[in-house]
PDB file of N, CA and C in Angstrom:
ATOM      1  N   MET A   1      -3.327 -13.888   5.983  1.00 44.00           N
ATOM      2  CA  MET A   1      -2.010 -13.274   6.109  1.00 44.00           C
ATOM      3  C   MET A   1      -1.900 -12.111   5.125  1.00 44.00           C
ATOM      4  N   ALA A   2      -1.362 -11.003   5.605  1.00 60.00           N
ATOM      5  CA  ALA A   2      -1.265  -9.806   4.775  1.00 60.00           C
ATOM      6  C   ALA A   2      -0.093  -9.932   3.812  1.00 60.00           C
ATOM      7  N   THR A   3      -0.294  -9.426   2.618  1.00 87.00           N
ATOM      8  CA  THR A   3       0.774  -9.458   1.633  1.00 87.00           C
ATOM      9  C   THR A   3       1.696  -8.262   1.822  1.00 87.00           C
ATOM     10  N   GLU A   4       2.854  -8.352   1.234  1.00 89.00           N
ATOM     11  CA  GLU A   4       3.789  -7.241   1.314  1.00 89.00           C
ATOM     12  C   GLU A   4       3.204  -5.997   0.645  1.00 89.00           C
ATOM     13  N   ASP A   5       2.453  -6.184  -0.437  1.00 91.00           N
ATOM     14  CA  ASP A   5       1.835  -5.045  -1.102  1.00 91.00           C
ATOM     15  C   ASP A   5       0.851  -4.339  -0.171  1.00 91.00           C
ATOM     16  N   THR A   6       0.116  -5.125   0.616  1.00 93.00           N
ATOM     17  CA  THR A   6      -0.820  -4.540   1.572  1.00 93.00           C
ATOM     18  C   THR A   6      -0.062  -3.723   2.605  1.00 93.00           C
ATOM     19  N   HIS A   7       1.027  -4.279   3.113  1.00 92.00           N
ATOM     20  CA  HIS A   7       1.842  -3.533   4.082  1.00 92.00           C
ATOM     21  C   HIS A   7       2.405  -2.263   3.451  1.00 92.00           C
ATOM     22  N   TYR A   8       2.842  -2.365   2.219  1.00 94.00           N
ATOM     23  CA  TYR A   8       3.374  -1.196   1.519  1.00 94.00           C
ATOM     24  C   TYR A   8       2.325  -0.081   1.467  1.00 94.00           C
ATOM     25  N   HIS A   9       1.126  -0.429   1.017  1.00 95.00           N
ATOM     26  CA  HIS A   9       0.068   0.581   0.891  1.00 95.00           C
ATOM     27  C   HIS A   9      -0.335   1.144   2.258  1.00 95.00           C
ATOM     28  N   LEU A  10      -0.407   0.292   3.267  1.00 96.00           N
ATOM     29  CA  LEU A  10      -0.793   0.755   4.598  1.00 96.00           C
ATOM     30  C   LEU A  10       0.284   1.650   5.203  1.00 96.00           C
ATOM     31  N   LEU A  11       1.547   1.287   5.069  1.00 95.00           N
ATOM     32  CA  LEU A  11       2.617   2.137   5.595  1.00 95.00           C
ATOM     33  C   LEU A  11       2.625   3.499   4.916  1.00 95.00           C
ATOM     34  N   ARG A  12       2.404   3.515   3.612  1.00 95.00           N
ATOM     35  CA  ARG A  12       2.317   4.806   2.892  1.00 95.00           C
ATOM     36  C   ARG A  12       1.142   5.635   3.396  1.00 95.00           C
ATOM     37  N   LEU A  13       0.016   4.974   3.570  1.00 96.00           N
ATOM     38  CA  LEU A  13      -1.192   5.650   4.037  1.00 96.00           C
ATOM     39  C   LEU A  13      -1.004   6.209   5.445  1.00 96.00           C
ATOM     40  N   LEU A  14      -0.397   5.428   6.331  1.00 95.00           N
ATOM     41  CA  LEU A  14      -0.157   5.888   7.693  1.00 95.00           C
ATOM     42  C   LEU A  14       0.827   7.047   7.739  1.00 95.00           C
ATOM     43  N   GLU A  15       1.829   6.982   6.894  1.00 93.00           N
ATOM     44  CA  GLU A  15       2.813   8.067   6.857  1.00 93.00           C
ATOM     45  C   GLU A  15       2.159   9.372   6.417  1.00 93.00           C
ATOM     46  N   ALA A  16       1.242   9.287   5.456  1.00 94.00           N
ATOM     47  CA  ALA A  16       0.574  10.478   4.935  1.00 94.00           C
ATOM     48  C   ALA A  16      -0.580  10.938   5.821  1.00 94.00           C
ATOM     49  N   ASN A  17      -1.207   9.995   6.562  1.00 92.00           N
ATOM     50  CA  ASN A  17      -2.403  10.307   7.351  1.00 92.00           C
ATOM     51  C   ASN A  17      -2.319   9.693   8.743  1.00 92.00           C
ATOM     52  N   PRO A  18      -1.402  10.147   9.586  1.00 91.00           N
ATOM     53  CA  PRO A  18      -1.235   9.504  10.889  1.00 91.00           C
ATOM     54  C   PRO A  18      -2.456   9.629  11.803  1.00 91.00           C
ATOM     55  N   GLU A  19      -3.307  10.611  11.578  1.00 90.00           N
ATOM     56  CA  GLU A  19      -4.471  10.814  12.432  1.00 90.00           C
ATOM     57  C   GLU A  19      -5.709  10.089  11.927  1.00 90.00           C
ATOM     58  N   ALA A  20      -5.604   9.366  10.827  1.00 92.00           N
ATOM     59  CA  ALA A  20      -6.772   8.678  10.261  1.00 92.00           C
ATOM     60  C   ALA A  20      -7.270   7.608  11.228  1.00 92.00           C
ATOM     61  N   SER A  21      -8.588   7.465  11.286  1.00 91.00           N
ATOM     62  CA  SER A  21      -9.180   6.424  12.123  1.00 91.00           C
ATOM     63  C   SER A  21      -9.056   5.082  11.409  1.00 91.00           C
ATOM     64  N   GLN A  22      -9.290   4.004  12.163  1.00 92.00           N
ATOM     65  CA  GLN A  22      -9.259   2.682  11.539  1.00 92.00           C
ATOM     66  C   GLN A  22     -10.326   2.591  10.453  1.00 92.00           C
ATOM     67  N   ARG A  23     -11.462   3.205  10.685  1.00 94.00           N
ATOM     68  CA  ARG A  23     -12.528   3.189   9.679  1.00 94.00           C
ATOM     69  C   ARG A  23     -12.081   3.914   8.408  1.00 94.00           C
ATOM     70  N   GLU A  24     -11.451   5.078   8.561  1.00 94.00           N
ATOM     71  CA  GLU A  24     -10.957   5.827   7.399  1.00 94.00           C
ATOM     72  C   GLU A  24      -9.871   5.047   6.666  1.00 94.00           C
ATOM     73  N   LEU A  25      -8.978   4.429   7.423  1.00 95.00           N
ATOM     74  CA  LEU A  25      -7.922   3.625   6.813  1.00 95.00           C
ATOM     75  C   LEU A  25      -8.511   2.439   6.066  1.00 95.00           C
ATOM     76  N   ALA A  26      -9.507   1.794   6.694  1.00 96.00           N
ATOM     77  CA  ALA A  26     -10.159   0.638   6.067  1.00 96.00           C
ATOM     78  C   ALA A  26     -10.814   1.046   4.751  1.00 96.00           C
ATOM     79  N   GLU A  27     -11.510   2.167   4.746  1.00 97.00           N
ATOM     80  CA  GLU A  27     -12.160   2.639   3.520  1.00 97.00           C
ATOM     81  C   GLU A  27     -11.130   2.943   2.437  1.00 97.00           C
ATOM     82  N   ALA A  28     -10.038   3.598   2.821  1.00 96.00           N
ATOM     83  CA  ALA A  28      -8.997   3.946   1.849  1.00 96.00           C
ATOM     84  C   ALA A  28      -8.346   2.697   1.253  1.00 96.00           C
ATOM     85  N   MET A  29      -8.250   1.634   2.052  1.00 96.00           N
ATOM     86  CA  MET A  29      -7.604   0.400   1.591  1.00 96.00           C
ATOM     87  C   MET A  29      -8.595  -0.592   0.983  1.00 96.00           C
ATOM     88  N   GLY A  30      -9.890  -0.319   1.159  1.00 96.00           N
ATOM     89  CA  GLY A  30     -10.902  -1.221   0.617  1.00 96.00           C
ATOM     90  C   GLY A  30     -11.013  -2.528   1.396  1.00 96.00           C
ATOM     91  N   VAL A  31     -10.818  -2.456   2.717  1.00 96.00           N
ATOM     92  CA  VAL A  31     -10.935  -3.637   3.567  1.00 96.00           C
ATOM     93  C   VAL A  31     -11.911  -3.331   4.702  1.00 96.00           C
ATOM     94  N   SER A  32     -12.293  -4.362   5.442  1.00 96.00           N
ATOM     95  CA  SER A  32     -13.188  -4.166   6.582  1.00 96.00           C
ATOM     96  C   SER A  32     -12.414  -3.534   7.744  1.00 96.00           C
ATOM     97  N   VAL A  33     -13.161  -2.974   8.687  1.00 95.00           N
ATOM     98  CA  VAL A  33     -12.530  -2.391   9.870  1.00 95.00           C
ATOM     99  C   VAL A  33     -11.824  -3.493  10.668  1.00 95.00           C
ATOM    100  N   GLY A  34     -12.426  -4.680  10.727  1.00 95.00           N
ATOM    101  CA  GLY A  34     -11.790  -5.803  11.412  1.00 95.00           C
ATOM    102  C   GLY A  34     -10.454  -6.172  10.790  1.00 95.00           C
ATOM    103  N   LYS A  35     -10.409  -6.208   9.469  1.00 96.00           N
ATOM    104  CA  LYS A  35      -9.161  -6.513   8.754  1.00 96.00           C
ATOM    105  C   LYS A  35      -8.133  -5.416   9.020  1.00 96.00           C
ATOM    106  N   MET A  36      -8.587  -4.152   9.041  1.00 96.00           N
ATOM    107  CA  MET A  36      -7.668  -3.045   9.309  1.00 96.00           C
ATOM    108  C   MET A  36      -7.091  -3.176  10.710  1.00 96.00           C
ATOM    109  N   ASN A  37      -7.934  -3.540  11.681  1.00 94.00           N
ATOM    110  CA  ASN A  37      -7.461  -3.727  13.038  1.00 94.00           C
ATOM    111  C   ASN A  37      -6.383  -4.803  13.068  1.00 94.00           C
ATOM    112  N   TYR A  38      -6.619  -5.901  12.356  1.00 95.00           N
ATOM    113  CA  TYR A  38      -5.655  -7.005  12.257  1.00 95.00           C
ATOM    114  C   TYR A  38      -4.340  -6.520  11.634  1.00 95.00           C
ATOM    115  N   LEU A  39      -4.434  -5.751  10.549  1.00 95.00           N
ATOM    116  CA  LEU A  39      -3.232  -5.253   9.872  1.00 95.00           C
ATOM    117  C   LEU A  39      -2.445  -4.310  10.776  1.00 95.00           C
ATOM    118  N   LEU A  40      -3.146  -3.392  11.433  1.00 95.00           N
ATOM    119  CA  LEU A  40      -2.469  -2.450  12.321  1.00 95.00           C
ATOM    120  C   LEU A  40      -1.822  -3.172  13.496  1.00 95.00           C
ATOM    121  N   ARG A  41      -2.531  -4.154  14.054  1.00 95.00           N
ATOM    122  CA  ARG A  41      -1.988  -4.918  15.173  1.00 95.00           C
ATOM    123  C   ARG A  41      -0.681  -5.605  14.748  1.00 95.00           C
ATOM    124  N   GLY A  42      -0.648  -6.136  13.536  1.00 94.00           N
ATOM    125  CA  GLY A  42       0.561  -6.771  13.035  1.00 94.00           C
ATOM    126  C   GLY A  42       1.722  -5.799  12.933  1.00 94.00           C
ATOM    127  N   LEU A  43       1.447  -4.589  12.426  1.00 95.00           N
ATOM    128  CA  LEU A  43       2.500  -3.578  12.312  1.00 95.00           C
ATOM    129  C   LEU A  43       2.961  -3.114  13.691  1.00 95.00           C
ATOM    130  N   LEU A  44       2.013  -2.989  14.620  1.00 95.00           N
ATOM    131  CA  LEU A  44       2.365  -2.604  15.992  1.00 95.00           C
ATOM    132  C   LEU A  44       3.214  -3.695  16.644  1.00 95.00           C
ATOM    133  N   ASP A  45       2.817  -4.945  16.480  1.00 95.00           N
ATOM    134  CA  ASP A  45       3.558  -6.065  17.082  1.00 95.00           C
ATOM    135  C   ASP A  45       4.978  -6.180  16.528  1.00 95.00           C
ATOM    136  N   LYS A  46       5.154  -5.825  15.257  1.00 94.00           N
ATOM    137  CA  LYS A  46       6.490  -5.880  14.645  1.00 94.00           C
ATOM    138  C   LYS A  46       7.333  -4.660  14.998  1.00 94.00           C
ATOM    139  N   GLY A  47       6.724  -3.674  15.651  1.00 95.00           N
ATOM    140  CA  GLY A  47       7.450  -2.462  16.017  1.00 95.00           C
ATOM    141  C   GLY A  47       7.622  -1.492  14.866  1.00 95.00           C
ATOM    142  N   LEU A  48       6.818  -1.638  13.810  1.00 95.00           N
ATOM    143  CA  LEU A  48       6.923  -0.751  12.649  1.00 95.00           C
ATOM    144  C   LEU A  48       6.106   0.517  12.836  1.00 95.00           C
ATOM    145  N   VAL A  49       5.101   0.439  13.701  1.00 95.00           N
ATOM    146  CA  VAL A  49       4.198   1.563  13.946  1.00 95.00           C
ATOM    147  C   VAL A  49       3.956   1.645  15.443  1.00 95.00           C
ATOM    148  N   LYS A  50       3.810   2.871  15.936  1.00 94.00           N
ATOM    149  CA  LYS A  50       3.384   3.038  17.320  1.00 94.00           C
ATOM    150  C   LYS A  50       2.097   3.853  17.301  1.00 94.00           C
ATOM    151  N   ALA A  51       1.236   3.601  18.267  1.00 91.00           N
ATOM    152  CA  ALA A  51      -0.046   4.288  18.362  1.00 91.00           C
ATOM    153  C   ALA A  51      -0.063   5.097  19.652  1.00 91.00           C
ATOM    154  N   ARG A  52      -0.438   6.355  19.520  1.00 87.00           N
ATOM    155  CA  ARG A  52      -0.573   7.222  20.691  1.00 87.00           C
ATOM    156  C   ARG A  52      -2.008   7.721  20.739  1.00 87.00           C
ATOM    157  N   ASN A  53      -2.559   7.795  21.936  1.00 81.00           N
ATOM    158  CA  ASN A  53      -3.887   8.378  22.090  1.00 81.00           C
ATOM    159  C   ASN A  53      -3.814   9.872  21.816  1.00 81.00           C
ATOM    160  N   PHE A  54      -4.823  10.382  21.185  1.00 69.00           N
ATOM    161  CA  PHE A  54      -4.942  11.820  21.030  1.00 69.00           C
ATOM    162  C   PHE A  54      -6.423  12.147  20.942  1.00 69.00           C
ATOM    163  N   ARG A  55      -6.746  13.382  21.133  1.00 62.00           N
ATOM    164  CA  ARG A  55      -8.148  13.796  21.075  1.00 62.00           C
ATOM    165  C   ARG A  55      -8.389  14.554  19.783  1.00 62.00           C
ATOM    166  N   ARG A  56      -9.540  14.270  19.207  1.00 59.00           N
ATOM    167  CA  ARG A  56      -9.954  15.046  18.057  1.00 59.00           C
ATOM    168  C   ARG A  56     -11.442  15.303  18.210  1.00 59.00           C
ATOM    169  N   SER A  57     -11.935  16.316  17.563  1.00 51.00           N
ATOM    170  CA  SER A  57     -13.297  16.779  17.817  1.00 51.00           C
ATOM    171  C   SER A  57     -14.355  15.731  17.518  1.00 51.00           C
ATOM    172  N   ASP A  58     -14.181  14.920  16.495  1.00 59.00           N
ATOM    173  CA  ASP A  58     -15.207  13.954  16.114  1.00 59.00           C
ATOM    174  C   ASP A  58     -15.016  12.589  16.764  1.00 59.00           C
ATOM    175  N   ASN A  59     -13.954  12.423  17.563  1.00 55.00           N
ATOM    176  CA  ASN A  59     -13.686  11.131  18.180  1.00 55.00           C
ATOM    177  C   ASN A  59     -12.923  11.381  19.477  1.00 55.00           C
ATOM    178  N   LYS A  60     -13.575  11.182  20.592  1.00 53.00           N
ATOM    179  CA  LYS A  60     -12.958  11.508  21.878  1.00 53.00           C
ATOM    180  C   LYS A  60     -11.689  10.699  22.145  1.00 53.00           C
ATOM    181  N   ARG A  61     -11.644   9.458  21.694  1.00 60.00           N
ATOM    182  CA  ARG A  61     -10.444   8.636  21.861  1.00 60.00           C
ATOM    183  C   ARG A  61     -10.002   8.141  20.496  1.00 60.00           C
ATOM    184  N   GLY A  62      -9.049   8.806  19.954  1.00 76.00           N
ATOM    185  CA  GLY A  62      -8.501   8.387  18.680  1.00 76.00           C
ATOM    186  C   GLY A  62      -7.041   8.036  18.853  1.00 76.00           C
ATOM    187  N   TYR A  63      -6.451   7.547  17.800  1.00 84.00           N
ATOM    188  CA  TYR A  63      -5.037   7.188  17.840  1.00 84.00           C
ATOM    189  C   TYR A  63      -4.292   7.926  16.752  1.00 84.00           C
ATOM    190  N   LEU A  64      -3.071   8.240  17.061  1.00 89.00           N
ATOM    191  CA  LEU A  64      -2.147   8.804  16.097  1.00 89.00           C
ATOM    192  C   LEU A  64      -1.168   7.683  15.786  1.00 89.00           C
ATOM    193  N   TYR A  65      -1.172   7.224  14.541  1.00 92.00           N
ATOM    194  CA  TYR A  65      -0.301   6.121  14.133  1.00 92.00           C
ATOM    195  C   TYR A  65       0.958   6.693  13.496  1.00 92.00           C
ATOM    196  N   GLN A  66       2.092   6.414  14.108  1.00 92.00           N
ATOM    197  CA  GLN A  66       3.354   6.939  13.604  1.00 92.00           C
ATOM    198  C   GLN A  66       4.287   5.794  13.256  1.00 92.00           C
ATOM    199  N   LEU A  67       4.957   5.937  12.123  1.00 95.00           N
ATOM    200  CA  LEU A  67       5.974   4.962  11.762  1.00 95.00           C
ATOM    201  C   LEU A  67       7.173   5.148  12.685  1.00 95.00           C
ATOM    202  N   THR A  68       7.682   4.052  13.185  1.00 95.00           N
ATOM    203  CA  THR A  68       8.885   4.094  14.002  1.00 95.00           C
ATOM    204  C   THR A  68      10.082   4.170  13.057  1.00 95.00           C
ATOM    205  N   PRO A  69      11.272   4.445  13.568  1.00 96.00           N
ATOM    206  CA  PRO A  69      12.449   4.402  12.687  1.00 96.00           C
ATOM    207  C   PRO A  69      12.572   3.053  11.979  1.00 96.00           C
ATOM    208  N   THR A  70      12.265   1.977  12.695  1.00 96.00           N
ATOM    209  CA  THR A  70      12.269   0.648  12.064  1.00 96.00           C
ATOM    210  C   THR A  70      11.213   0.575  10.976  1.00 96.00           C
ATOM    211  N   GLY A  71      10.046   1.180  11.235  1.00 95.00           N
ATOM    212  CA  GLY A  71       8.965   1.208  10.246  1.00 95.00           C
ATOM    213  C   GLY A  71       9.347   1.986   9.005  1.00 95.00           C
ATOM    214  N   VAL A  72      10.042   3.091   9.182  1.00 95.00           N
ATOM    215  CA  VAL A  72      10.497   3.888   8.041  1.00 95.00           C
ATOM    216  C   VAL A  72      11.484   3.081   7.204  1.00 95.00           C
ATOM    217  N   ALA A  73      12.414   2.421   7.869  1.00 96.00           N
ATOM    218  CA  ALA A  73      13.406   1.600   7.156  1.00 96.00           C
ATOM    219  C   ALA A  73      12.718   0.454   6.419  1.00 96.00           C
ATOM    220  N   GLU A  74      11.743  -0.193   7.072  1.00 95.00           N
ATOM    221  CA  GLU A  74      11.015  -1.286   6.428  1.00 95.00           C
ATOM    222  C   GLU A  74      10.209  -0.774   5.243  1.00 95.00           C
ATOM    223  N   LYS A  75       9.627   0.419   5.372  1.00 95.00           N
ATOM    224  CA  LYS A  75       8.869   1.007   4.264  1.00 95.00           C
ATOM    225  C   LYS A  75       9.786   1.219   3.067  1.00 95.00           C
ATOM    226  N   VAL A  76      11.000   1.663   3.290  1.00 96.00           N
ATOM    227  CA  VAL A  76      11.962   1.851   2.197  1.00 96.00           C
ATOM    228  C   VAL A  76      12.271   0.515   1.527  1.00 96.00           C
ATOM    229  N   ARG A  77      12.530  -0.526   2.339  1.00 96.00           N
ATOM    230  CA  ARG A  77      12.816  -1.856   1.771  1.00 96.00           C
ATOM    231  C   ARG A  77      11.620  -2.384   0.987  1.00 96.00           C
ATOM    232  N   ILE A  78      10.425  -2.259   1.551  1.00 95.00           N
ATOM    233  CA  ILE A  78       9.217  -2.738   0.881  1.00 95.00           C
ATOM    234  C   ILE A  78       8.971  -1.946  -0.395  1.00 95.00           C
ATOM    235  N   THR A  79       9.204  -0.637  -0.346  1.00 95.00           N
ATOM    236  CA  THR A  79       8.999   0.211  -1.524  1.00 95.00           C
ATOM    237  C   THR A  79       9.912  -0.210  -2.663  1.00 95.00           C
ATOM    238  N   ARG A  80      11.164  -0.516  -2.350  1.00 96.00           N
ATOM    239  CA  ARG A  80      12.095  -0.971  -3.394  1.00 96.00           C
ATOM    240  C   ARG A  80      11.602  -2.254  -4.054  1.00 96.00           C
ATOM    241  N   ARG A  81      11.168  -3.215  -3.227  1.00 95.00           N
ATOM    242  CA  ARG A  81      10.677  -4.485  -3.778  1.00 95.00           C
ATOM    243  C   ARG A  81       9.377  -4.271  -4.559  1.00 95.00           C
ATOM    244  N   TYR A  82       8.494  -3.421  -4.048  1.00 94.00           N
ATOM    245  CA  TYR A  82       7.231  -3.127  -4.727  1.00 94.00           C
ATOM    246  C   TYR A  82       7.510  -2.501  -6.088  1.00 94.00           C
ATOM    247  N   LEU A  83       8.416  -1.539  -6.116  1.00 96.00           N
ATOM    248  CA  LEU A  83       8.766  -0.873  -7.371  1.00 96.00           C
ATOM    249  C   LEU A  83       9.361  -1.864  -8.369  1.00 96.00           C
ATOM    250  N   ALA A  84      10.211  -2.757  -7.906  1.00 96.00           N
ATOM    251  CA  ALA A  84      10.802  -3.764  -8.798  1.00 96.00           C
ATOM    252  C   ALA A  84       9.721  -4.672  -9.378  1.00 96.00           C
ATOM    253  N   ARG A  85       8.760  -5.092  -8.542  1.00 94.00           N
ATOM    254  CA  ARG A  85       7.661  -5.932  -9.044  1.00 94.00           C
ATOM    255  C   ARG A  85       6.807  -5.174 -10.047  1.00 94.00           C
ATOM    256  N   ARG A  86       6.521  -3.917  -9.767  1.00 95.00           N
ATOM    257  CA  ARG A  86       5.691  -3.120 -10.671  1.00 95.00           C
ATOM    258  C   ARG A  86       6.410  -2.870 -12.001  1.00 95.00           C
ATOM    259  N   ARG A  87       7.726  -2.628 -11.946  1.00 98.00           N
ATOM    260  CA  ARG A  87       8.494  -2.441 -13.184  1.00 98.00           C
ATOM    261  C   ARG A  87       8.481  -3.717 -14.027  1.00 98.00           C
ATOM    262  N   ALA A  88       8.669  -4.860 -13.372  1.00 97.00           N
ATOM    263  CA  ALA A  88       8.643  -6.142 -14.084  1.00 97.00           C
ATOM    264  C   ALA A  88       7.268  -6.367 -14.699  1.00 97.00           C
ATOM    265  N   GLU A  89       6.226  -6.040 -13.964  1.00 97.00           N
ATOM    266  CA  GLU A  89       4.865  -6.172 -14.485  1.00 97.00           C
ATOM    267  C   GLU A  89       4.664  -5.248 -15.690  1.00 97.00           C
ATOM    268  N   TYR A  90       5.154  -4.035 -15.581  1.00 98.00           N
ATOM    269  CA  TYR A  90       5.058  -3.074 -16.677  1.00 98.00           C
ATOM    270  C   TYR A  90       5.770  -3.607 -17.927  1.00 98.00           C
ATOM    271  N   GLU A  91       6.964  -4.158 -17.737  1.00 98.00           N
ATOM    272  CA  GLU A  91       7.721  -4.700 -18.874  1.00 98.00           C
ATOM    273  C   GLU A  91       7.002  -5.885 -19.510  1.00 98.00           C
ATOM    274  N   ARG A  92       6.397  -6.750 -18.683  1.00 98.00           N
ATOM    275  CA  ARG A  92       5.619  -7.875 -19.231  1.00 98.00           C
ATOM    276  C   ARG A  92       4.419  -7.377 -20.029  1.00 98.00           C
ATOM    277  N   ILE A  93       3.731  -6.386 -19.506  1.00 98.00           N
ATOM    278  CA  ILE A  93       2.567  -5.833 -20.210  1.00 98.00           C
ATOM    279  C   ILE A  93       3.008  -5.151 -21.499  1.00 98.00           C
ATOM    280  N   GLN A  94       4.098  -4.411 -21.423  1.00 98.00           N
ATOM    281  CA  GLN A  94       4.612  -3.729 -22.611  1.00 98.00           C
ATOM    282  C   GLN A  94       4.981  -4.749 -23.702  1.00 98.00           C
ATOM    283  N   ALA A  95       5.626  -5.847 -23.323  1.00 98.00           N
ATOM    284  CA  ALA A  95       5.988  -6.892 -24.287  1.00 98.00           C
ATOM    285  C   ALA A  95       4.730  -7.535 -24.871  1.00 98.00           C
ATOM    286  N   GLU A  96       3.726  -7.745 -24.037  1.00 98.00           N
ATOM    287  CA  GLU A  96       2.469  -8.327 -24.521  1.00 98.00           C
ATOM    288  C   GLU A  96       1.786  -7.394 -25.512  1.00 98.00           C
ATOM    289  N   ILE A  97       1.790  -6.116 -25.224  1.00 97.00           N
ATOM    290  CA  ILE A  97       1.187  -5.133 -26.142  1.00 97.00           C
ATOM    291  C   ILE A  97       1.922  -5.141 -27.476  1.00 97.00           C
ATOM    292  N   GLU A  98       3.240  -5.153 -27.424  1.00 97.00           N
ATOM    293  CA  GLU A  98       4.024  -5.176 -28.658  1.00 97.00           C
ATOM    294  C   GLU A  98       3.735  -6.442 -29.465  1.00 97.00           C
ATOM    295  N   ALA A  99       3.612  -7.580 -28.778  1.00 96.00           N
ATOM    296  CA  ALA A  99       3.312  -8.835 -29.470  1.00 96.00           C
ATOM    297  C   ALA A  99       1.926  -8.789 -30.098  1.00 96.00           C
ATOM    298  N   LEU A 100       0.969  -8.247 -29.386  1.00 95.00           N
ATOM    299  CA  LEU A 100      -0.390  -8.137 -29.928  1.00 95.00           C
ATOM    300  C   LEU A 100      -0.442  -7.194 -31.124  1.00 95.00           C
ATOM    301  N   GLU A 101       0.284  -6.075 -31.041  1.00 95.00           N
ATOM    302  CA  GLU A 101       0.326  -5.146 -32.170  1.00 95.00           C
ATOM    303  C   GLU A 101       0.964  -5.800 -33.384  1.00 95.00           C
ATOM    304  N   ALA A 102       2.039  -6.559 -33.174  1.00 95.00           N
ATOM    305  CA  ALA A 102       2.701  -7.252 -34.281  1.00 95.00           C
ATOM    306  C   ALA A 102       1.762  -8.293 -34.880  1.00 95.00           C
ATOM    307  N   GLU A 103       1.036  -8.991 -34.033  1.00 93.00           N
ATOM    308  CA  GLU A 103       0.079  -9.987 -34.492  1.00 93.00           C
ATOM    309  C   GLU A 103      -1.007  -9.344 -35.352  1.00 93.00           C
ATOM    310  N   LEU A 104      -1.487  -8.186 -34.915  1.00 93.00           N
ATOM    311  CA  LEU A 104      -2.513  -7.488 -35.680  1.00 93.00           C
ATOM    312  C   LEU A 104      -1.953  -6.973 -37.015  1.00 93.00           C
ATOM    313  N   ASP A 105      -0.713  -6.484 -36.998  1.00 91.00           N
ATOM    314  CA  ASP A 105      -0.096  -5.986 -38.219  1.00 91.00           C
ATOM    315  C   ASP A 105       0.085  -7.117 -39.229  1.00 91.00           C
ATOM    316  N   GLU A 106       0.428  -8.303 -38.740  1.00 89.00           N
ATOM    317  CA  GLU A 106       0.626  -9.437 -39.638  1.00 89.00           C
ATOM    318  C   GLU A 106      -0.694  -9.899 -40.250  1.00 89.00           C
ATOM    319  N   GLY A 107      -1.765  -9.798 -39.510  1.00 81.00           N
ATOM    320  CA  GLY A 107      -3.051 -10.294 -39.987  1.00 81.00           C
ATOM    321  C   GLY A 107      -3.923  -9.237 -40.624  1.00 81.00           C
ATOM    322  N   ALA A 108      -3.453  -8.014 -40.666  1.00 74.00           N
ATOM    323  CA  ALA A 108      -4.274  -6.928 -41.231  1.00 74.00           C
ATOM    324  C   ALA A 108      -4.304  -7.015 -42.741  1.00 74.00           C
ATOM    325  N   PRO A 109      -5.484  -6.787 -43.339  1.00 74.00           N
ATOM    326  CA  PRO A 109      -5.559  -6.776 -44.804  1.00 74.00           C
ATOM    327  C   PRO A 109      -4.789  -5.577 -45.380  1.00 74.00           C
ATOM    328  N   ASP A 110      -4.331  -5.731 -46.610  1.00 64.00           N
ATOM    329  CA  ASP A 110      -3.624  -4.626 -47.246  1.00 64.00           C
ATOM    330  C   ASP A 110      -4.508  -3.415 -47.321  1.00 64.00           C
ATOM    331  N   LYS A 111      -3.924  -2.255 -47.030  1.00 59.00           N
ATOM    332  CA  LYS A 111      -4.692  -1.019 -47.042  1.00 59.00           C
ATOM    333  C   LYS A 111      -4.705  -0.405 -48.444  1.00 59.00           C
ATOM    334  N   GLY A 112      -3.881  -0.881 -49.328  1.00 55.00           N
ATOM    335  CA  GLY A 112      -3.762  -0.268 -50.642  1.00 55.00           C
ATOM    336  C   GLY A 112      -4.755  -0.799 -51.651  1.00 55.00           C
ATOM    337  N   GLY A 113      -5.538  -1.833 -51.353  1.00 45.00           N
ATOM    338  CA  GLY A 113      -6.228  -2.473 -52.389  1.00 45.00           C
ATOM    339  C   GLY A 113      -7.610  -2.356 -52.623  1.00 45.00           C
TER     340      GLY A 113
END
């Protein structure tokens, strides 16, 4: 099952590169072509993306993947949740760094001696 983060990254990628092949999308996402096909099929089934045939010089039958209005709205909702998770992660890391720095300051030998 695909995670929301995966959908977030794929929707962003499709919005920026609607003419990308499944192979190109798979490489950009670091997944297999089979997994990409599965992910795209899920977005198509949910009505978030539509695929249209188009011709391009290196691929006689390619697809143009476009976000539907529902897909755009879902991307906005997912982006908000993704940003909130990333901010929370950033704050946790920042607190951990501060704690580690304080720990090092407490255990550091005097510099004056």
